[in-house]
PDB file of N, CA and C in Angstrom:
ATOM      1  N   TYR A   1       0.057 122.477  91.023  1.00 53.00           N
ATOM      2  CA  TYR A   1       0.818 123.834  91.413  1.00 53.00           C
ATOM      3  C   TYR A   1       1.908 124.267  90.520  1.00 53.00           C
ATOM      4  N   LEU A   2       3.519 123.168  89.621  1.00 72.00           N
ATOM      5  CA  LEU A   2       3.934 123.817  89.574  1.00 72.00           C
ATOM      6  C   LEU A   2       4.056 123.233  87.700  1.00 72.00           C
ATOM      7  N   GLY A   3       2.409 123.354  87.369  1.00 76.00           N
ATOM      8  CA  GLY A   3       2.392 122.237  85.812  1.00 76.00           C
ATOM      9  C   GLY A   3       3.193 120.982  85.630  1.00 76.00           C
ATOM     10  N   ILE A   4       3.266 121.307  86.906  1.00 73.00           N
ATOM     11  CA  ILE A   4       3.461 119.316  87.196  1.00 73.00           C
ATOM     12  C   ILE A   4       2.837 118.023  87.219  1.00 73.00           C
ATOM     13  N   ASP A   5       2.777 117.717  86.117  1.00 65.00           N
ATOM     14  CA  ASP A   5       1.834 115.734  87.085  1.00 65.00           C
ATOM     15  C   ASP A   5       2.819 115.195  86.982  1.00 65.00           C
ATOM     16  N   VAL A   6       1.497 114.716  88.871  1.00 62.00           N
ATOM     17  CA  VAL A   6       2.785 114.002  89.531  1.00 62.00           C
ATOM     18  C   VAL A   6       1.909 111.948  89.608  1.00 62.00           C
ATOM     19  N   PRO A   7       1.593 111.775  89.087  1.00 63.00           N
ATOM     20  CA  PRO A   7       0.993 110.312  88.793  1.00 63.00           C
ATOM     21  C   PRO A   7       0.174 110.152  90.200  1.00 63.00           C
ATOM     22  N   ASP A   8      -1.175 110.360  91.872  1.00 62.00           N
ATOM     23  CA  ASP A   8      -0.802 109.356  92.061  1.00 62.00           C
ATOM     24  C   ASP A   8      -1.039 107.651  92.994  1.00 62.00           C
ATOM     25  N   GLU A   9       0.009 107.949  93.235  1.00 64.00           N
ATOM     26  CA  GLU A   9      -0.137 105.997  93.433  1.00 64.00           C
ATOM     27  C   GLU A   9      -0.698 105.529  94.995  1.00 64.00           C
ATOM     28  N   GLY A  10      -1.015 106.328  95.703  1.00 73.00           N
ATOM     29  CA  GLY A  10      -1.926 105.768  96.498  1.00 73.00           C
ATOM     30  C   GLY A  10      -1.115 105.893  98.204  1.00 73.00           C
ATOM     31  N   TYR A  11      -1.119 105.637  99.019  1.00 86.00           N
ATOM     32  CA  TYR A  11      -0.498 104.935 100.281  1.00 86.00           C
ATOM     33  C   TYR A  11       0.633 104.616 100.077  1.00 86.00           C
ATOM     34  N   ARG A  12       1.815 104.133 100.526  1.00 93.00           N
ATOM     35  CA  ARG A  12       2.941 103.698 100.014  1.00 93.00           C
ATOM     36  C   ARG A  12       2.950 103.233 101.920  1.00 93.00           C
ATOM     37  N   TYR A  13       3.652 101.617 101.489  1.00 96.00           N
ATOM     38  CA  TYR A  13       3.784 100.715 102.859  1.00 96.00           C
ATOM     39  C   TYR A  13       5.135 100.434 102.812  1.00 96.00           C
ATOM     40  N   LEU A  14       5.662 100.590 104.685  1.00 98.00           N
ATOM     41  CA  LEU A  14       7.484 100.369 104.489  1.00 98.00           C
ATOM     42  C   LEU A  14       7.296  99.009 104.720  1.00 98.00           C
ATOM     43  N   ILE A  15       8.605  98.283 103.779  1.00 98.00           N
ATOM     44  CA  ILE A  15       8.302  97.023 103.698  1.00 98.00           C
ATOM     45  C   ILE A  15       8.943  96.946 104.694  1.00 98.00           C
ATOM     46  N   ILE A  16      10.660  97.241 104.171  1.00 98.00           N
ATOM     47  CA  ILE A  16      12.065  97.211 105.257  1.00 98.00           C
ATOM     48  C   ILE A  16      12.158  98.043 105.659  1.00 98.00           C
ATOM     49  N   ASN A  17      12.504  98.232 107.305  1.00 98.00           N
ATOM     50  CA  ASN A  17      13.325  99.336 107.683  1.00 98.00           C
ATOM     51  C   ASN A  17      14.675  98.094 108.726  1.00 98.00           C
ATOM     52  N   ASP A  18      15.607  99.250 107.860  1.00 97.00           N
ATOM     53  CA  ASP A  18      17.219  98.346 108.712  1.00 97.00           C
ATOM     54  C   ASP A  18      17.459  97.388 108.720  1.00 97.00           C
ATOM     55  N   GLY A  19      16.515  96.531 107.814  1.00 97.00           N
ATOM     56  CA  GLY A  19      17.627  94.838 107.490  1.00 97.00           C
ATOM     57  C   GLY A  19      16.350  94.559 107.720  1.00 97.00           C
ATOM     58  N   ARG A  20      14.410  94.378 108.473  1.00 98.00           N
ATOM     59  CA  ARG A  20      14.077  93.638 108.998  1.00 98.00           C
ATOM     60  C   ARG A  20      12.613  93.593 108.522  1.00 98.00           C
ATOM     61  N   VAL A  21      12.372  92.277 107.393  1.00 98.00           N
ATOM     62  CA  VAL A  21      11.137  92.966 106.685  1.00 98.00           C
ATOM     63  C   VAL A  21       9.735  93.114 108.170  1.00 98.00           C
ATOM     64  N   LEU A  22       9.224  93.647 107.770  1.00 98.00           N
ATOM     65  CA  LEU A  22       7.772  93.989 107.906  1.00 98.00           C
ATOM     66  C   LEU A  22       6.623  93.356 107.299  1.00 98.00           C
ATOM     67  N   SER A  23       6.613  91.994 107.622  1.00 97.00           N
ATOM     68  CA  SER A  23       5.862  90.981 107.388  1.00 97.00           C
ATOM     69  C   SER A  23       4.195  91.871 107.285  1.00 97.00           C
ATOM     70  N   ASP A  24       3.367  92.423 108.228  1.00 97.00           N
ATOM     71  CA  ASP A  24       2.471  92.688 108.485  1.00 97.00           C
ATOM     72  C   ASP A  24       2.135  94.220 107.614  1.00 97.00           C
ATOM     73  N   ASN A  25       2.982  94.750 106.896  1.00 96.00           N
ATOM     74  CA  ASN A  25       3.154  95.819 106.039  1.00 96.00           C
ATOM     75  C   ASN A  25       2.955  94.761 104.761  1.00 96.00           C
ATOM     76  N   LEU A  26       4.135  94.200 104.091  1.00 96.00           N
ATOM     77  CA  LEU A  26       4.191  93.290 102.864  1.00 96.00           C
ATOM     78  C   LEU A  26       2.628  92.995 103.230  1.00 96.00           C
ATOM     79  N   ARG A  27       2.318  92.316 103.652  1.00 95.00           N
ATOM     80  CA  ARG A  27       0.857  91.409 103.484  1.00 95.00           C
ATOM     81  C   ARG A  27      -0.338  92.283 103.314  1.00 95.00           C
ATOM     82  N   ILE A  28      -0.402  93.949 103.979  1.00 94.00           N
ATOM     83  CA  ILE A  28      -1.428  94.128 103.830  1.00 94.00           C
ATOM     84  C   ILE A  28      -1.339  95.545 102.640  1.00 94.00           C
ATOM     85  N   ALA A  29       0.117  95.020 101.737  1.00 93.00           N
ATOM     86  CA  ALA A  29       0.330  95.777 100.442  1.00 93.00           C
ATOM     87  C   ALA A  29      -0.408  94.710  99.496  1.00 93.00           C
ATOM     88  N   GLY A  30      -0.181  93.769  99.716  1.00 92.00           N
ATOM     89  CA  GLY A  30      -0.985  92.470  98.424  1.00 92.00           C
ATOM     90  C   GLY A  30       0.358  92.298  97.888  1.00 92.00           C
ATOM     91  N   PHE A  31       1.289  91.875  98.809  1.00 94.00           N
ATOM     92  CA  PHE A  31       2.501  91.002  97.999  1.00 94.00           C
ATOM     93  C   PHE A  31       2.996  89.789  99.151  1.00 94.00           C
ATOM     94  N   ASN A  32       4.108  89.082  99.520  1.00 96.00           N
ATOM     95  CA  ASN A  32       4.022  88.445  99.444  1.00 96.00           C
ATOM     96  C   ASN A  32       5.421  87.672  99.771  1.00 96.00           C
ATOM     97  N   GLU A  33       6.868  87.531 100.636  1.00 96.00           N
ATOM     98  CA  GLU A  33       7.722  86.762 101.384  1.00 96.00           C
ATOM     99  C   GLU A  33       8.658  86.809  99.686  1.00 96.00           C
ATOM    100  N   ALA A  34       7.986  85.593  98.347  1.00 97.00           N
ATOM    101  CA  ALA A  34       8.036  85.629  97.518  1.00 97.00           C
ATOM    102  C   ALA A  34       8.478  86.412  96.945  1.00 97.00           C
ATOM    103  N   TRP A  35       7.365  87.662  96.183  1.00 96.00           N
ATOM    104  CA  TRP A  35       8.222  88.681  95.393  1.00 96.00           C
ATOM    105  C   TRP A  35       9.259  89.379  96.359  1.00 96.00           C
ATOM    106  N   LEU A  36       8.979  89.790  97.408  1.00 97.00           N
ATOM    107  CA  LEU A  36       9.832  90.099  98.249  1.00 97.00           C
ATOM    108  C   LEU A  36      11.468  90.250  97.394  1.00 97.00           C
ATOM    109  N   LEU A  37      11.573  88.851  97.174  1.00 97.00           N
ATOM    110  CA  LEU A  37      13.379  87.639  97.636  1.00 97.00           C
ATOM    111  C   LEU A  37      13.469  88.207  96.220  1.00 97.00           C
ATOM    112  N   ARG A  38      12.431  88.068  95.270  1.00 97.00           N
ATOM    113  CA  ARG A  38      12.552  88.358  93.938  1.00 97.00           C
ATOM    114  C   ARG A  38      12.942  90.161  93.548  1.00 97.00           C
ATOM    115  N   GLN A  39      12.458  90.727  93.918  1.00 97.00           N
ATOM    116  CA  GLN A  39      12.668  92.429  94.330  1.00 97.00           C
ATOM    117  C   GLN A  39      14.170  92.503  94.126  1.00 97.00           C
ATOM    118  N   LEU A  40      14.713  92.164  95.509  1.00 97.00           N
ATOM    119  CA  LEU A  40      15.298  92.266  95.274  1.00 97.00           C
ATOM    120  C   LEU A  40      16.824  91.445  94.843  1.00 97.00           C
ATOM    121  N   ARG A  41      16.269  90.028  94.381  1.00 97.00           N
ATOM    122  CA  ARG A  41      17.350  89.568  93.664  1.00 97.00           C
ATOM    123  C   ARG A  41      18.050  90.974  92.085  1.00 97.00           C
ATOM    124  N   ARG A  42      16.994  90.964  91.323  1.00 96.00           N
ATOM    125  CA  ARG A  42      16.566  91.839  90.753  1.00 96.00           C
ATOM    126  C   ARG A  42      17.219  92.993  90.327  1.00 96.00           C
ATOM    127  N   ARG A  43      17.768  93.456  92.609  1.00 95.00           N
ATOM    128  CA  ARG A  43      18.130  95.010  93.088  1.00 95.00           C
ATOM    129  C   ARG A  43      20.018  93.644  92.092  1.00 95.00           C
ATOM    130  N   GLU A  44      20.023  92.762  92.587  1.00 95.00           N
ATOM    131  CA  GLU A  44      21.165  92.533  93.393  1.00 95.00           C
ATOM    132  C   GLU A  44      21.738  92.042  95.047  1.00 95.00           C
ATOM    133  N   LEU A  45      20.383  92.454  95.448  1.00 96.00           N
ATOM    134  CA  LEU A  45      20.899  92.231  96.618  1.00 96.00           C
ATOM    135  C   LEU A  45      20.883  91.075  97.632  1.00 96.00           C
ATOM    136  N   SER A  46      21.387  91.074  98.543  1.00 95.00           N
ATOM    137  CA  SER A  46      21.074  89.024  98.647  1.00 95.00           C
ATOM    138  C   SER A  46      20.084  88.941 100.311  1.00 95.00           C
ATOM    139  N   GLY A  47      19.279  89.866 100.041  1.00 96.00           N
ATOM    140  CA  GLY A  47      18.488  89.872 101.480  1.00 96.00           C
ATOM    141  C   GLY A  47      18.269  90.580 101.850  1.00 96.00           C
ATOM    142  N   PRO A  48      16.878  90.829 102.907  1.00 97.00           N
ATOM    143  CA  PRO A  48      16.589  91.715 103.322  1.00 97.00           C
ATOM    144  C   PRO A  48      17.424  92.760 103.906  1.00 97.00           C
ATOM    145  N   LYS A  49      18.765  92.132 104.873  1.00 97.00           N
ATOM    146  CA  LYS A  49      19.099  92.293 105.543  1.00 97.00           C
ATOM    147  C   LYS A  49      20.577  93.552 104.761  1.00 97.00           C
ATOM    148  N   ASP A  50      20.556  93.846 103.409  1.00 97.00           N
ATOM    149  CA  ASP A  50      21.070  94.094 102.536  1.00 97.00           C
ATOM    150  C   ASP A  50      20.340  95.494 102.447  1.00 97.00           C
ATOM    151  N   VAL A  51      19.107  95.933 103.237  1.00 98.00           N
ATOM    152  CA  VAL A  51      18.222  97.148 102.222  1.00 98.00           C
ATOM    153  C   VAL A  51      18.437  97.805 103.933  1.00 98.00           C
ATOM    154  N   TYR A  52      18.886  99.582 103.825  1.00 97.00           N
ATOM    155  CA  TYR A  52      18.043 100.498 105.128  1.00 97.00           C
ATOM    156  C   TYR A  52      16.867 100.481 104.494  1.00 97.00           C
ATOM    157  N   MET A  53      16.085 100.805 103.600  1.00 98.00           N
ATOM    158  CA  MET A  53      14.499 101.223 103.293  1.00 98.00           C
ATOM    159  C   MET A  53      14.563 100.386 102.200  1.00 98.00           C
ATOM    160  N   MET A  54      13.121 100.506 102.390  1.00 98.00           N
ATOM    161  CA  MET A  54      12.282 100.076 101.304  1.00 98.00           C
ATOM    162  C   MET A  54      10.679  99.702 101.418  1.00 98.00           C
ATOM    163  N   SER A  55       9.480 100.695 100.547  1.00 97.00           N
ATOM    164  CA  SER A  55       8.732 100.606 100.647  1.00 97.00           C
ATOM    165  C   SER A  55       8.114 101.164  98.731  1.00 97.00           C
ATOM    166  N   VAL A  56       6.877 100.217  99.069  1.00 96.00           N
ATOM    167  CA  VAL A  56       6.337  99.914  98.254  1.00 96.00           C
ATOM    168  C   VAL A  56       4.948 100.367  98.312  1.00 96.00           C
ATOM    169  N   SER A  57       4.464 101.075  96.753  1.00 91.00           N
ATOM    170  CA  SER A  57       2.721 101.119  96.718  1.00 91.00           C
ATOM    171  C   SER A  57       1.389 100.719  96.044  1.00 91.00           C
ATOM    172  N   ARG A  58       0.855 100.699  96.773  1.00 81.00           N
ATOM    173  CA  ARG A  58       0.268  99.178  95.779  1.00 81.00           C
ATOM    174  C   ARG A  58      -0.157  98.842  94.573  1.00 81.00           C
ATOM    175  N   ASN A  59       0.283 100.117  93.324  1.00 83.00           N
ATOM    176  CA  ASN A  59       0.917  99.697  92.478  1.00 83.00           C
ATOM    177  C   ASN A  59       2.457  98.857  91.748  1.00 83.00           C
ATOM    178  N   GLY A  60       2.487  98.423  93.328  1.00 85.00           N
ATOM    179  CA  GLY A  60       4.019  98.189  92.925  1.00 85.00           C
ATOM    180  C   GLY A  60       5.078  99.387  92.269  1.00 85.00           C
ATOM    181  N   ARG A  61       4.850 100.333  92.843  1.00 92.00           N
ATOM    182  CA  ARG A  61       6.456 101.376  92.997  1.00 92.00           C
ATOM    183  C   ARG A  61       7.557 101.520  93.514  1.00 92.00           C
ATOM    184  N   ILE A  62       8.177 100.897  93.524  1.00 95.00           N
ATOM    185  CA  ILE A  62       8.693 100.454  94.504  1.00 95.00           C
ATOM    186  C   ILE A  62      10.348 101.792  94.914  1.00 95.00           C
ATOM    187  N   GLU A  63      10.451 102.087  95.800  1.00 95.00           N
ATOM    188  CA  GLU A  63      11.926 103.310  96.501  1.00 95.00           C
ATOM    189  C   GLU A  63      12.526 101.489  97.030  1.00 95.00           C
ATOM    190  N   LEU A  64      13.365 102.423  96.719  1.00 97.00           N
ATOM    191  CA  LEU A  64      14.848 101.352  97.867  1.00 97.00           C
ATOM    192  C   LEU A  64      16.282 101.974  98.049  1.00 97.00           C
ATOM    193  N   PHE A  65      16.100 101.696  98.942  1.00 97.00           N
ATOM    194  CA  PHE A  65      17.510 102.565  99.270  1.00 97.00           C
ATOM    195  C   PHE A  65      18.766 100.738  99.945  1.00 97.00           C
ATOM    196  N   ALA A  66      19.468 100.875  99.689  1.00 96.00           N
ATOM    197  CA  ALA A  66      20.340  99.489  99.649  1.00 96.00           C
ATOM    198  C   ALA A  66      21.581 100.403 100.886  1.00 96.00           C
ATOM    199  N   ARG A  67      21.807  99.277 101.922  1.00 93.00           N
ATOM    200  CA  ARG A  67      22.572  99.765 102.859  1.00 93.00           C
ATOM    201  C   ARG A  67      23.571  99.588 101.885  1.00 93.00           C
ATOM    202  N   GLU A  68      25.076 100.687 102.739  1.00 84.00           N
ATOM    203  CA  GLU A  68      26.631 101.154 101.874  1.00 84.00           C
ATOM    204  C   GLU A  68      27.135 100.041 101.611  1.00 84.00           C
ATOM    205  N   GLU A  69      27.093  98.651 103.007  1.00 77.00           N
ATOM    206  CA  GLU A  69      27.900  97.902 102.426  1.00 77.00           C
ATOM    207  C   GLU A  69      27.855  97.484 101.747  1.00 77.00           C
ATOM    208  N   ALA A  70      26.355  96.934 101.624  1.00 65.00           N
ATOM    209  CA  ALA A  70      26.320  95.896 100.620  1.00 65.00           C
ATOM    210  C   ALA A  70      25.358  96.777  98.839  1.00 65.00           C
ATOM    211  N   ALA A  71      25.776  98.326  98.406  1.00 57.00           N
ATOM    212  CA  ALA A  71      26.464  98.997  97.369  1.00 57.00           C
ATOM    213  C   ALA A  71      27.401  98.427  96.816  1.00 57.00           C
ATOM    214  N   ARG A  72      28.517  98.149  96.940  1.00 52.00           N
ATOM    215  CA  ARG A  72      29.925  98.368  96.963  1.00 52.00           C
ATOM    216  C   ARG A  72      30.550  97.436  95.733  1.00 52.00           C
TER     217      ARG A  72
END
């Protein structure tokens, strides 16, 4: 439309909502709790409670918004 190629990442799964892990979505997306904790540690977050929202596409692309308290 605007001449910009945007790769189709497919459906995004909501994995963390307001600090709570949505385990069914994590499993359906093809990931597990160990993978999730590695991703959070890479971003210097101690756990799901530090995350406001996290979603992931089937190819593993993550969108994450840390809680303000954790971002300081």
